[in-house]
mmCIF file of C-alpha atoms in Angstrom:
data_model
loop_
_atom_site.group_PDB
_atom_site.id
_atom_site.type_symbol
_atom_site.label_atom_id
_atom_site.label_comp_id
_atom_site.label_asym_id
_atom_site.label_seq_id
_atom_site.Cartn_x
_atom_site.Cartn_y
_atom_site.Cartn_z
ATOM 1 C CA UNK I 925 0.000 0.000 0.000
ATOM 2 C CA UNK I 926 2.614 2.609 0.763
ATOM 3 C CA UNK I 927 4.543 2.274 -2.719
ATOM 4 C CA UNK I 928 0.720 2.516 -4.097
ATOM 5 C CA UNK I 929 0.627 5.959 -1.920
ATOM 6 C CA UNK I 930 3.818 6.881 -2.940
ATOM 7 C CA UNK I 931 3.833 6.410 -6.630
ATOM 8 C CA UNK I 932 0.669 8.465 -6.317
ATOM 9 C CA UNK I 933 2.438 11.600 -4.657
ATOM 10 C CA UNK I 934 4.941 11.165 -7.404
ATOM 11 C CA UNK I 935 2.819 11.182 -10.031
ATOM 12 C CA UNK I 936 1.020 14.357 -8.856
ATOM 13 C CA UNK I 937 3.706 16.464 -7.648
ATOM 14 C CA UNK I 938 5.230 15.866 -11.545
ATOM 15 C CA UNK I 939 1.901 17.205 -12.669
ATOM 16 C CA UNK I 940 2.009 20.288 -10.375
ATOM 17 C CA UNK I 941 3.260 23.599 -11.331
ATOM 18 C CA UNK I 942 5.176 24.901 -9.612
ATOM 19 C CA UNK I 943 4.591 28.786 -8.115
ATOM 20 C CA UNK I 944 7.176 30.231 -10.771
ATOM 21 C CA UNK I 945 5.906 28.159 -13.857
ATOM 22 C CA UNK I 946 2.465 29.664 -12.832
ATOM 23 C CA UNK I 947 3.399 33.138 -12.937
ATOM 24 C CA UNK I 948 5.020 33.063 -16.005
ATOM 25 C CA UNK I 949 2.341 31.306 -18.097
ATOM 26 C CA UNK I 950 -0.254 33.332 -16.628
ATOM 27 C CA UNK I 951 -0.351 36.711 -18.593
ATOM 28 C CA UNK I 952 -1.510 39.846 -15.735
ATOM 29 C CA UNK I 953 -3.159 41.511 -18.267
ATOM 30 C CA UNK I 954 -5.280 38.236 -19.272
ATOM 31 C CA UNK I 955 -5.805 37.457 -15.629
ATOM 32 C CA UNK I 956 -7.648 40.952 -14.870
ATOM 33 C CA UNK I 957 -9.431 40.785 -17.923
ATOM 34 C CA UNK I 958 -10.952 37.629 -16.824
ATOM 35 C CA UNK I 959 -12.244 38.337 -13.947
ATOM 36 C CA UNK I 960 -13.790 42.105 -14.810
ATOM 37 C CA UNK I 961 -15.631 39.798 -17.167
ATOM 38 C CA UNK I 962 -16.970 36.997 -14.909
ATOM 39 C CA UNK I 963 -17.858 39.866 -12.175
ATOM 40 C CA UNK I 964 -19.562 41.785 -15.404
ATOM 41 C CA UNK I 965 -21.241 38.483 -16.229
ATOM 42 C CA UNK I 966 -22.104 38.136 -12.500
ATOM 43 C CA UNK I 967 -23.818 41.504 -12.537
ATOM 44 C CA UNK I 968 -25.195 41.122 -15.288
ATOM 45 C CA UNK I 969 -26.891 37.988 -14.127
ATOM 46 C CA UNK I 970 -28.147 39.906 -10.650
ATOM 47 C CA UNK I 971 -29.601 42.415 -12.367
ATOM 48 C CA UNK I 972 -31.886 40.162 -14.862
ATOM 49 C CA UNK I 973 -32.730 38.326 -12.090
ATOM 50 C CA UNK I 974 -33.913 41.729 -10.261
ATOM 51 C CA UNK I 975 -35.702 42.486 -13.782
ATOM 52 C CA UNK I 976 -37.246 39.205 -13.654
ATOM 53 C CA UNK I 977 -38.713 39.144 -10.586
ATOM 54 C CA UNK I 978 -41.908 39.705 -9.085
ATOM 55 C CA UNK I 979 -42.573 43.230 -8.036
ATOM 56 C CA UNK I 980 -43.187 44.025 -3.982
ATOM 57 C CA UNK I 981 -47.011 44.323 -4.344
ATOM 58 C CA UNK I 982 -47.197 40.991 -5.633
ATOM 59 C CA UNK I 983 -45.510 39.415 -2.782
ATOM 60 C CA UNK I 984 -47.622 38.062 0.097
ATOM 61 C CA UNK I 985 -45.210 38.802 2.904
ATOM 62 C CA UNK I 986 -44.381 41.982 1.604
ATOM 63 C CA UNK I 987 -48.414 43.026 0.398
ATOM 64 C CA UNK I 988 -49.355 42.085 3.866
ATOM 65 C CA UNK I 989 -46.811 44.388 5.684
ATOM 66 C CA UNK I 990 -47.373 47.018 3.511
ATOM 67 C CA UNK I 991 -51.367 46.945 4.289
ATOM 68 C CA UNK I 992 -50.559 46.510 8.047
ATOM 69 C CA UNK I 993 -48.542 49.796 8.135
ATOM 70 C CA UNK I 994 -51.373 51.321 6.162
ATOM 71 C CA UNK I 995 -53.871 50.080 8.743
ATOM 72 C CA UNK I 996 -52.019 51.707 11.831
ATOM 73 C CA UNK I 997 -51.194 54.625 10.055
ATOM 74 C CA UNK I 998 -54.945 54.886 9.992
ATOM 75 C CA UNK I 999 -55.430 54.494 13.422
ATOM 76 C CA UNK I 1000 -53.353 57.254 14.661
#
């Protein structure tokens, strides 16, 4: 079992990268551009989804606070 184990860590730690073979395939430029575009994507998807969904007045919860603020306001 342990040569199974340790033919395993060999094989892995030959397919790692080291840190300095990381920075020097990754390009800086390429990296930011990357992620402005998933967070634009990300926004992007937040604000359909805000688009998309039902408006306050619709929502039971929020319908039925709404008309219980009215009612006291009433009151007073």
């Amino acid at each position: 079992m342990y040569n199974l184990e340790a033919a395993l860590i060999h094989n892995w730690h030959k397919k790692t990268l080291s840190d300095e073979e990381l920075l020097q395939m990754s390009n800086p430029g390429e990296v930011i551009a990357r992620t402005m575009i998933g967070f634009a994507i990300f926004a992007v998807m937040i604000l359909g989804l805000n688009l998309w969904a039902a408006p306050n007045d619709e929502r039971p919860q929020v319908a039925a606070a709404h008309q219980e603020q009215s009612v006291s306001a009433e009151k007073q």
